[in-house]
PDB file of C-alpha atoms in Angstrom:
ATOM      1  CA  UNK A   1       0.000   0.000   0.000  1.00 52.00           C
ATOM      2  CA  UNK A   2       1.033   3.283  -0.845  1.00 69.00           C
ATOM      3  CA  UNK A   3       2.328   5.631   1.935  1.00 80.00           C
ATOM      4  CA  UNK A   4       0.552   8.329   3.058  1.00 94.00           C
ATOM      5  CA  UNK A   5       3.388  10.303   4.550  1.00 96.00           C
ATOM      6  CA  UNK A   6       6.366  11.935   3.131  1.00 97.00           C
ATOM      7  CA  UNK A   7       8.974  13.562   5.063  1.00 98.00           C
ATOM      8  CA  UNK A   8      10.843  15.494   2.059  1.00 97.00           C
ATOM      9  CA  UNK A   9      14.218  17.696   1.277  1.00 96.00           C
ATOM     10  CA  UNK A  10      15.586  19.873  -1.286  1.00 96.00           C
ATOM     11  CA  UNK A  11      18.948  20.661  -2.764  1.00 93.00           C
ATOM     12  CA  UNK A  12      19.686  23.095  -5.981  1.00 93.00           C
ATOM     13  CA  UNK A  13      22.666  24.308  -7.376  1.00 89.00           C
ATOM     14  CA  UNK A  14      24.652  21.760  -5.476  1.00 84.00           C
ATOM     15  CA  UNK A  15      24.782  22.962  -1.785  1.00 80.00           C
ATOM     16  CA  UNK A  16      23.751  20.783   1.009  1.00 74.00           C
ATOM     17  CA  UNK A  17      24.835  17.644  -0.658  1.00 77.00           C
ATOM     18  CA  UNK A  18      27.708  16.886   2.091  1.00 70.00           C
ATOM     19  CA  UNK A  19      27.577  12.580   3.294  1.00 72.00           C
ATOM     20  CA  UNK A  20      26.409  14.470   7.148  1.00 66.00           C
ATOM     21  CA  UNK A  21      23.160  15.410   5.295  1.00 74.00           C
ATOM     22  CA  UNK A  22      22.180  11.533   4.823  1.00 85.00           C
ATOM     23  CA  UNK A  23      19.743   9.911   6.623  1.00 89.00           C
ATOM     24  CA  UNK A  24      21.000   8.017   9.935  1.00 89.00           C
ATOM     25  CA  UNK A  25      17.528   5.698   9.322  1.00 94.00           C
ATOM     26  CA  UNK A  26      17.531   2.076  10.115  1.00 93.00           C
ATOM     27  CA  UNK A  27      14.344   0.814   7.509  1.00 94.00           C
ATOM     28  CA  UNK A  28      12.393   0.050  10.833  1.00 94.00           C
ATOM     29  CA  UNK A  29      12.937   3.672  11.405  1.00 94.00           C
ATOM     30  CA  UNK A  30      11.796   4.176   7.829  1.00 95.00           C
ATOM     31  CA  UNK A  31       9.106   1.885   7.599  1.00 94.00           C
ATOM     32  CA  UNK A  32       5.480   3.304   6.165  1.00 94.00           C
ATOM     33  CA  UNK A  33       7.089   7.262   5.117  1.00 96.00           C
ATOM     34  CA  UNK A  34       8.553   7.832   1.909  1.00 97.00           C
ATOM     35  CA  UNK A  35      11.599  10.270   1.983  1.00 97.00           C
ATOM     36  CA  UNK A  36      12.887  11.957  -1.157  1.00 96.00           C
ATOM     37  CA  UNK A  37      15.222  14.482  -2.210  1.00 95.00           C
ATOM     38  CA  UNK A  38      14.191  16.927  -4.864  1.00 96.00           C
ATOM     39  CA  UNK A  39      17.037  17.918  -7.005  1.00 94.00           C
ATOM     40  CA  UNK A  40      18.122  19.964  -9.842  1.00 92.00           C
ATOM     41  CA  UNK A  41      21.042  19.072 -12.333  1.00 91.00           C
ATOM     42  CA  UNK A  42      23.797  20.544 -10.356  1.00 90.00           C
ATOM     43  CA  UNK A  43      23.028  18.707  -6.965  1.00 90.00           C
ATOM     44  CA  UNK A  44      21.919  15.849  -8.997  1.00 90.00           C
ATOM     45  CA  UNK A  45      25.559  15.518 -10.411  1.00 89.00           C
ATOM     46  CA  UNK A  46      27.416  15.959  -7.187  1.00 87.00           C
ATOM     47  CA  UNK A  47      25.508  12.744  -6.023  1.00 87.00           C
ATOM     48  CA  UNK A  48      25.837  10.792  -8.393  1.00 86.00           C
ATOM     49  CA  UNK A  49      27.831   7.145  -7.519  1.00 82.00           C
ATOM     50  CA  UNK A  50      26.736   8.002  -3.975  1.00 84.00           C
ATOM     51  CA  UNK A  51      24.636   5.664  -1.432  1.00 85.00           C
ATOM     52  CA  UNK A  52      21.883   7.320  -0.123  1.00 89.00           C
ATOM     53  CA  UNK A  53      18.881   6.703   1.899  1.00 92.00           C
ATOM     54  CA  UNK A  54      17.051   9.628  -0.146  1.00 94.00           C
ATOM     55  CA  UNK A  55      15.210   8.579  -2.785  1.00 94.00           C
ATOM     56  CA  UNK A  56      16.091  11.240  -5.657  1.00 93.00           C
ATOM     57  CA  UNK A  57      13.565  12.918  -7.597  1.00 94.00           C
ATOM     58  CA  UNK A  58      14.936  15.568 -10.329  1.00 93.00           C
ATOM     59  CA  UNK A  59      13.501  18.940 -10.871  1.00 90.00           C
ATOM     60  CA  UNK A  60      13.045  20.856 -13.771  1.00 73.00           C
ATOM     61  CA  UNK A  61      14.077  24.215 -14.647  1.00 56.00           C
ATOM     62  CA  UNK A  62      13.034  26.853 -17.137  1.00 48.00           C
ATOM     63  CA  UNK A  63      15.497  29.663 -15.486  1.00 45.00           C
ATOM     64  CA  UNK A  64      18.192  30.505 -17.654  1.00 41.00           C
ATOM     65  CA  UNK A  65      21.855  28.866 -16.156  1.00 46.00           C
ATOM     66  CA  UNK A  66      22.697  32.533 -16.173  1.00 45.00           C
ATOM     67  CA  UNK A  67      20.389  33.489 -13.146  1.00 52.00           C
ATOM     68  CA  UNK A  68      22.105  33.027 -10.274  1.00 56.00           C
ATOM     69  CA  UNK A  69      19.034  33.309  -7.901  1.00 69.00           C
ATOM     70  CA  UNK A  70      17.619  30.593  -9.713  1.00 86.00           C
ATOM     71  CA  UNK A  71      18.390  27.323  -7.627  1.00 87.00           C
ATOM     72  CA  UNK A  72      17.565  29.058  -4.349  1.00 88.00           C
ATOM     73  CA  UNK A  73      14.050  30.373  -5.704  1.00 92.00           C
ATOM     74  CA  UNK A  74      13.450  26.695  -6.691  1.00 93.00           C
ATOM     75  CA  UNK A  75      14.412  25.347  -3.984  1.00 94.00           C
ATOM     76  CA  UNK A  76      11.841  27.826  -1.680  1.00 96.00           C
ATOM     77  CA  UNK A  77       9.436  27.876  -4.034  1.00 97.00           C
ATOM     78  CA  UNK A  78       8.991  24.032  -3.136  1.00 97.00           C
ATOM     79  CA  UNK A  79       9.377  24.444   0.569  1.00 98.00           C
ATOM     80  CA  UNK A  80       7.244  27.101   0.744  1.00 98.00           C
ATOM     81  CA  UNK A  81       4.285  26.257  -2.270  1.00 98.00           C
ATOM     82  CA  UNK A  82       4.281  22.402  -1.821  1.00 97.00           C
ATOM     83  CA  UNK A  83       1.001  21.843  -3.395  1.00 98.00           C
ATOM     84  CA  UNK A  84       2.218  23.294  -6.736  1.00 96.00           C
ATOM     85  CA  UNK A  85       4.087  20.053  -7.058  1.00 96.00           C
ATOM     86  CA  UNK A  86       2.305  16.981  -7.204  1.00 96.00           C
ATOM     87  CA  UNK A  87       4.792  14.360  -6.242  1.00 96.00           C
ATOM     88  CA  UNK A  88       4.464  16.354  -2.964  1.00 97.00           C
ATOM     89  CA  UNK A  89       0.729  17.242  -2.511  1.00 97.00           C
ATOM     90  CA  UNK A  90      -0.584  13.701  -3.571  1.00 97.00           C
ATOM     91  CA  UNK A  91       0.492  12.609   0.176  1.00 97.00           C
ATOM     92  CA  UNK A  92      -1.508  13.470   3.082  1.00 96.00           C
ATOM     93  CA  UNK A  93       0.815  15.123   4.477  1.00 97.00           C
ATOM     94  CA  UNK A  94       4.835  15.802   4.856  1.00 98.00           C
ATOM     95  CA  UNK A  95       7.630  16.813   6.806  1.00 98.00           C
ATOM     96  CA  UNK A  96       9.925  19.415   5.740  1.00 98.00           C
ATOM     97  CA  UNK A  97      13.076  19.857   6.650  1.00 97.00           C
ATOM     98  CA  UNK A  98      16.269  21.640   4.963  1.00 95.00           C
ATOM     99  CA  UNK A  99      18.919  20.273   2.940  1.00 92.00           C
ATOM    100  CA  UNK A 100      21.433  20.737   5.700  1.00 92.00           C
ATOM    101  CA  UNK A 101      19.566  19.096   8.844  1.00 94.00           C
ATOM    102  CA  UNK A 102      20.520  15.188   9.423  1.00 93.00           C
ATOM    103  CA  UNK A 103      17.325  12.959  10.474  1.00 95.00           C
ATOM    104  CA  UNK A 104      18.906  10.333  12.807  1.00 94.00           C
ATOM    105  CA  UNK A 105      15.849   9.436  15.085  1.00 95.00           C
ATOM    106  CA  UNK A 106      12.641   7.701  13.540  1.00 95.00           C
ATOM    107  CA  UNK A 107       9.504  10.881  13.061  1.00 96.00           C
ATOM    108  CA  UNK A 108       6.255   8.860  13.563  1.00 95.00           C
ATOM    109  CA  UNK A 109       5.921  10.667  16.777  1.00 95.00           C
ATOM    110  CA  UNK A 110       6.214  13.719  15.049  1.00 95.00           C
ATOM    111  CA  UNK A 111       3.727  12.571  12.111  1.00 95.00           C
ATOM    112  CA  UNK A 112       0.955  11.573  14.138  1.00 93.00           C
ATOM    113  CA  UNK A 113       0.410  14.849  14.951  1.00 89.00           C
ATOM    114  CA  UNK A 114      -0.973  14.893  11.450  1.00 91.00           C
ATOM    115  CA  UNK A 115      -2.220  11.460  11.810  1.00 88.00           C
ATOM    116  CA  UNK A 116      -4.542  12.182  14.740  1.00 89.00           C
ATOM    117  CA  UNK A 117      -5.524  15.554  12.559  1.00 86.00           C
ATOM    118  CA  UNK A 118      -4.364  17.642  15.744  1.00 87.00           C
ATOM    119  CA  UNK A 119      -2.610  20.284  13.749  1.00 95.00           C
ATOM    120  CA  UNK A 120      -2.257  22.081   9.863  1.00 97.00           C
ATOM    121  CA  UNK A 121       1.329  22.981  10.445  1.00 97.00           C
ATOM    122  CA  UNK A 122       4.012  22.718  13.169  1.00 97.00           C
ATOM    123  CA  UNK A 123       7.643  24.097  13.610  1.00 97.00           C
ATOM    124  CA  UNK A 124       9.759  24.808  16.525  1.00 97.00           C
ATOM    125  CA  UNK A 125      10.020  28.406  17.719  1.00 96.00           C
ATOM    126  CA  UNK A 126      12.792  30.256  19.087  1.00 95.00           C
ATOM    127  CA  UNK A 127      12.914  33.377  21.527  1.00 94.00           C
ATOM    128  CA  UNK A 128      13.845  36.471  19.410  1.00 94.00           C
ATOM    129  CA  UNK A 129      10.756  39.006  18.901  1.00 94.00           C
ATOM    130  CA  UNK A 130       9.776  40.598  15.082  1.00 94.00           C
ATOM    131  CA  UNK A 131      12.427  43.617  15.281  1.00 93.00           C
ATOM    132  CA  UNK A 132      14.965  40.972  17.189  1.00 95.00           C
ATOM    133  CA  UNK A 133      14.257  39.112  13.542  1.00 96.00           C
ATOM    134  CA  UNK A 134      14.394  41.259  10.942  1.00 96.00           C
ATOM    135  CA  UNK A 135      17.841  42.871  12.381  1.00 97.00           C
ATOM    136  CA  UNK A 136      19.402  39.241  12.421  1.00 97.00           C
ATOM    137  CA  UNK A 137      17.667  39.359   8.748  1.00 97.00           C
ATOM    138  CA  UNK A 138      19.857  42.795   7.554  1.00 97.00           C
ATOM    139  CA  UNK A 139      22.735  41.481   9.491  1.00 96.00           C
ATOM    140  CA  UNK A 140      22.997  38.236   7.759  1.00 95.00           C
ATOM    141  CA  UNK A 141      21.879  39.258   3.688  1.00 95.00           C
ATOM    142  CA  UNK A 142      24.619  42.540   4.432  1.00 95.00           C
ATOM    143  CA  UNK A 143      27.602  39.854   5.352  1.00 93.00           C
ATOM    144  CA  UNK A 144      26.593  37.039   3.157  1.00 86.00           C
ATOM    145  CA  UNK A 145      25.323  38.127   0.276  1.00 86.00           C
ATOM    146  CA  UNK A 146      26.723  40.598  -2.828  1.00 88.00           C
ATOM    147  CA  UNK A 147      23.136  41.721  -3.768  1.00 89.00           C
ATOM    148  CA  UNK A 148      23.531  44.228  -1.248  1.00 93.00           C
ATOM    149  CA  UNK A 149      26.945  45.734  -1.381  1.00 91.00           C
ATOM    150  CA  UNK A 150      25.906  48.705  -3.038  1.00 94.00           C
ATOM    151  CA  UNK A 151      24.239  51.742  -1.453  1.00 95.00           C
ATOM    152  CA  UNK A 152      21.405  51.766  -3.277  1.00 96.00           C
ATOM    153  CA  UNK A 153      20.567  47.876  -2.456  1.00 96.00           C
ATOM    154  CA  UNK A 154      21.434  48.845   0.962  1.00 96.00           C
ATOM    155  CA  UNK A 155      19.015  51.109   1.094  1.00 96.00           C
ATOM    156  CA  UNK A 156      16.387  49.056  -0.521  1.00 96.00           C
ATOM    157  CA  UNK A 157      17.178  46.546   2.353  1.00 97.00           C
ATOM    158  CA  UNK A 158      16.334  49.058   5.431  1.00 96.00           C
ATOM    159  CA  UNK A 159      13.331  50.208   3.560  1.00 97.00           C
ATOM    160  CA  UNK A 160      11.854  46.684   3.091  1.00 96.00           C
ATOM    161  CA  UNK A 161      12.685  46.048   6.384  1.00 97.00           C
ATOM    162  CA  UNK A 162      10.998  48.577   7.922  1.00 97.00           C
ATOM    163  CA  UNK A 163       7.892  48.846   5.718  1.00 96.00           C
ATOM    164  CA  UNK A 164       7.335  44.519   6.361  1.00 95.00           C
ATOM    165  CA  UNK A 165       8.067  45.132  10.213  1.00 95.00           C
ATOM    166  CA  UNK A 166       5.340  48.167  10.602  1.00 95.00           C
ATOM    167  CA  UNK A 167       2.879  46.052   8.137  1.00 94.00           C
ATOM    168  CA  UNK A 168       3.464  42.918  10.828  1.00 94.00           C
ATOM    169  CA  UNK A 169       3.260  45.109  14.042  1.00 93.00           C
ATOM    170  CA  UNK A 170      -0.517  46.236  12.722  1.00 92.00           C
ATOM    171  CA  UNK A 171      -1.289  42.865  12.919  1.00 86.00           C
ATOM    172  CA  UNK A 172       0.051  42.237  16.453  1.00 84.00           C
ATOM    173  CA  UNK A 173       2.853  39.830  15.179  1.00 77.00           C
ATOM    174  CA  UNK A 174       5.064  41.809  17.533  1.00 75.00           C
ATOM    175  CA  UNK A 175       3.381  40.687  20.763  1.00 79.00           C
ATOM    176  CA  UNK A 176       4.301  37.083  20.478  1.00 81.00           C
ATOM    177  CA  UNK A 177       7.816  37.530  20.967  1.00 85.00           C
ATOM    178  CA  UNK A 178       9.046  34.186  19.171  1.00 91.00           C
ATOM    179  CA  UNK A 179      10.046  33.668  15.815  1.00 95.00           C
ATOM    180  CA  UNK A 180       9.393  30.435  13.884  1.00 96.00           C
ATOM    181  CA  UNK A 181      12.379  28.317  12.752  1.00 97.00           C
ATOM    182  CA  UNK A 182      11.436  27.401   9.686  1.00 97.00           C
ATOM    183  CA  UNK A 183      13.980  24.626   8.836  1.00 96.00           C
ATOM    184  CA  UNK A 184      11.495  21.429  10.074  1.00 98.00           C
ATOM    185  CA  UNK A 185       7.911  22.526   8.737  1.00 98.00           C
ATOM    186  CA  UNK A 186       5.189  19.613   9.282  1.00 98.00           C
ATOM    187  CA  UNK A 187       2.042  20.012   7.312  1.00 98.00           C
ATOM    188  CA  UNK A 188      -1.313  18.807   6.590  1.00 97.00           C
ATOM    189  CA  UNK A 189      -2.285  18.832   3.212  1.00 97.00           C
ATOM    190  CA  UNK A 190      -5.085  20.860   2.746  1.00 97.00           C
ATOM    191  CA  UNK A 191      -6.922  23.528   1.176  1.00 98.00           C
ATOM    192  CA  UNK A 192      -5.977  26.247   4.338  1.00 98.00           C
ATOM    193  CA  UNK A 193      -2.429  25.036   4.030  1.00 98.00           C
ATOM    194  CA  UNK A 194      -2.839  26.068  -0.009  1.00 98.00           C
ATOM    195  CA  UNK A 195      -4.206  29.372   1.061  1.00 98.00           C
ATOM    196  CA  UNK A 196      -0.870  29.410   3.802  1.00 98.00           C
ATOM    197  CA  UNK A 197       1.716  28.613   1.034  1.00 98.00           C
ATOM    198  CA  UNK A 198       0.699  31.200  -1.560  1.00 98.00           C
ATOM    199  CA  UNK A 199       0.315  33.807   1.391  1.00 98.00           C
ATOM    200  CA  UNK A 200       4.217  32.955   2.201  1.00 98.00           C
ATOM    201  CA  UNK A 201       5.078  33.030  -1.222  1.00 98.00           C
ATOM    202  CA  UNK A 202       3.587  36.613  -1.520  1.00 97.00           C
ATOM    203  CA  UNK A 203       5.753  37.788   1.072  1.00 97.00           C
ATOM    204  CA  UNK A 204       8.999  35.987   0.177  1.00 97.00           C
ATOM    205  CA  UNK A 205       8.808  37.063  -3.367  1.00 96.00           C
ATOM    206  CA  UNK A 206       7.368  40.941  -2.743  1.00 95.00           C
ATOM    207  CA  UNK A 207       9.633  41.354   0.747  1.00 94.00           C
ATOM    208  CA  UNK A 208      13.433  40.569   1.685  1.00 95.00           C
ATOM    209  CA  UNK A 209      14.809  37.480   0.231  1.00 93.00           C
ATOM    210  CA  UNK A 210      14.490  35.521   3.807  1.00 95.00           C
ATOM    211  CA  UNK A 211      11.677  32.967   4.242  1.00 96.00           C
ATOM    212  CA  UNK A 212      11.693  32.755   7.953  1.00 95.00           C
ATOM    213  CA  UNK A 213      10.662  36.673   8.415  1.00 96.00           C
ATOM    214  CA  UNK A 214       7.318  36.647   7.395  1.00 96.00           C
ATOM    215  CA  UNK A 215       6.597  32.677   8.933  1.00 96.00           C
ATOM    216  CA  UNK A 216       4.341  33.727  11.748  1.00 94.00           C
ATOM    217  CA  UNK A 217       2.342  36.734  10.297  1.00 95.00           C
ATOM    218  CA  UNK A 218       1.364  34.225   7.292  1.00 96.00           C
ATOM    219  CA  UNK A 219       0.689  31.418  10.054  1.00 96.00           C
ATOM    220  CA  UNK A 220      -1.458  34.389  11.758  1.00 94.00           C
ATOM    221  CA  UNK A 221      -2.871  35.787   8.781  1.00 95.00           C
ATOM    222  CA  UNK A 222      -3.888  32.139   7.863  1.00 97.00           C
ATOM    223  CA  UNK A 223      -5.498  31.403  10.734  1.00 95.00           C
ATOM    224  CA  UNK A 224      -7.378  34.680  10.181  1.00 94.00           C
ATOM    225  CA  UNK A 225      -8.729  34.101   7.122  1.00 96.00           C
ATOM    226  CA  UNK A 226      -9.370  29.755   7.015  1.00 98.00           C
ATOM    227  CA  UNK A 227      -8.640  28.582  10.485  1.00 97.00           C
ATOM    228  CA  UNK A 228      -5.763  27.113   9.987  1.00 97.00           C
ATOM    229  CA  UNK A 229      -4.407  25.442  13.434  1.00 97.00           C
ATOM    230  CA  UNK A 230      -0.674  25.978  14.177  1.00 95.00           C
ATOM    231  CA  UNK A 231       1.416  24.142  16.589  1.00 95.00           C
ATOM    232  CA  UNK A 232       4.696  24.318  18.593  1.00 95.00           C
ATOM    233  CA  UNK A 233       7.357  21.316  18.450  1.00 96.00           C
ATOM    234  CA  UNK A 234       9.483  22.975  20.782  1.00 95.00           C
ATOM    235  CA  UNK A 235      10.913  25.747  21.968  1.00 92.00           C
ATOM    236  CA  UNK A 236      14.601  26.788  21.729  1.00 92.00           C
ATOM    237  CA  UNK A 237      14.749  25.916  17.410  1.00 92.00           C
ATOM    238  CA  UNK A 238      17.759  23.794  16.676  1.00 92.00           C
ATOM    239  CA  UNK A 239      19.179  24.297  20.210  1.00 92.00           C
ATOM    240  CA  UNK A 240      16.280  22.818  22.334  1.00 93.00           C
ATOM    241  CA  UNK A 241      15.870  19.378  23.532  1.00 94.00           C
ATOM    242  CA  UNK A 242      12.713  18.550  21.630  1.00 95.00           C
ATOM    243  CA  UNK A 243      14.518  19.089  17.899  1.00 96.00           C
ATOM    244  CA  UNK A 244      18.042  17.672  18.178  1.00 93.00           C
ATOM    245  CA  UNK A 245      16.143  14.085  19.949  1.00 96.00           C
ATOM    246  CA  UNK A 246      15.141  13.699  15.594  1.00 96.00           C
ATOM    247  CA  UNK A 247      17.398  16.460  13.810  1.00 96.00           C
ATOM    248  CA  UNK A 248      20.884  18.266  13.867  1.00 93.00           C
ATOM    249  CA  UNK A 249      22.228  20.457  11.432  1.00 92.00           C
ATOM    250  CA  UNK A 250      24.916  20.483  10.135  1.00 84.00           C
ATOM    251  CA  UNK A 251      27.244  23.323   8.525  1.00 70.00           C
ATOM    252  CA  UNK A 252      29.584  22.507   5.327  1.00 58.00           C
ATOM    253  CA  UNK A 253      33.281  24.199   5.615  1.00 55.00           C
ATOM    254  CA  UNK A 254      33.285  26.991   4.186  1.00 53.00           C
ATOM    255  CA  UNK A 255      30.285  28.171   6.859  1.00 52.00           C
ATOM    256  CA  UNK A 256      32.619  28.368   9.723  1.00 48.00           C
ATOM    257  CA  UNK A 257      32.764  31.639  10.059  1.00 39.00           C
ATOM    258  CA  UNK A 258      28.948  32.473   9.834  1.00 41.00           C
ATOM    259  CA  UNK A 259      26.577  34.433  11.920  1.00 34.00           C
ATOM    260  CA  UNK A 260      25.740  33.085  15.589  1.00 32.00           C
ATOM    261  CA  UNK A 261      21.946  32.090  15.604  1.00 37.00           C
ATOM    262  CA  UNK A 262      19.459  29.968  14.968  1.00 38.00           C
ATOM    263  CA  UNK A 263      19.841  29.140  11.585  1.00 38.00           C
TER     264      UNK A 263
END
């Protein structure tokens, strides 16, 4: 019989492809979830001749190999829109979690959260508050990323920043205090969790180029508009008890010298 549960990953442009991403699965542990790796040619290539416990399913592109933001857009565009891709949405529902957290502990506890139709979607939160957030956010695209070397893009950043904080504060996204780590997403699939994805899609695409920023006002503004039920996995994101008894991430080695936080 066909599963009914996926727990799913994705890698573009050939990051995150490290052996310390594999699954540390015995098949008992595996038993009744499927677990696949969406790919694009790049990753694809890097993996090839290698063992894995991933089943690999390629993705196609349309971008031209000369847009650099392409593999990253992909590769959000399926953790964030699931249900535009059918070899995701024909489950019942799925765990997400990035290409560079390990699984090495057995998620049915985790999945029957969905099983027992308890929840729409569940992450682990973290305590840092909206402005807390989006100053990690300008922090981390200023020392990683070339987009924003120049003044102008600088200045596009601060603007963004400030216009999607204010927007989220009206909503009183501000008074929760937490943010949402948004590297282990489960989900129920569903029409609310539809109307969730394109709603996070909206902001990822129209805001700055960070996912995790605009997690809880679309969770909120969800919940607002179909219901949709959120809940907590833990507290503390990657550092907390509750997340490293399934996951851990891992950094590759030319990450050493990253930002402190929870990424």
């Amino acid at each position: 019989m066909a599963s009914r549960w996926l727990v799913y990953t994705v890698s573009t442009g050939g990051y995150d492809v490290e052996p310390a991403s594999e699954l540390r699965l015995s098949d008992a542990d595996m038993a009744g979830v499927d677990f696949i790796r969406f790919v694009d040619e790049q990753s694809l290539s890097k993996l090839a001749g290698r063992p894995s416990r991933w089943r690999s399913v390629s993705l196609n592109s349309s971008s031209s190999p000369a847009d650099r933001d392409a593999p990253q857009r992909l590769s959000r565009d399926l953790k964030i829109r699931p249900h535009r891709f059918p070899a995701v949405w024909r489950y019942d529902g799925s765990l997400y979690v990035d290409s560079n957290v390990r699984i090495h502990q057995r998620v049915w506890p985790l999945l029957y959260k969905l099983v027992l139709n308890s929840t729409d979607l569940a992450a682990y939160d973290f305590g840092r508050d909206l402005a807390g957030e989006a100053a990690w956010v300008r922090r981390y695209l200023l020392s990683r990323t070339v987009r924003f070397r120049s003044a102008e893009a600088r200045a596009w950043l601060n603007h963004s920043l400030e216009q999607q904080v204010a927007r989220y504060r009206r909503h009183g996204d501000h008074l929760w205090n937490r943010t949402m780590y948004g590297k282990v997403l489960l989900r129920r699939h569903n029409a609310c969790m539809r109307t969730f994805g394109d709603l996070w899609w909206q902001e990822y695409t129209n805001g700055v180029p960070r996912d995790q920023l605009s997690l809880r006002y679309c969770t909120r503004e969800a919940n607002r508009r179909c219901g949709l039920r959120f809940t907590s996995l833990g507290w503390n994101g990657r550092h907390g008890p509750r997340f490293y008894r399934y996951f851990q991430v891992h950094f590759s080695p030319n990450q050493k010298g990253r930002l402190a936080g929870f990424r």
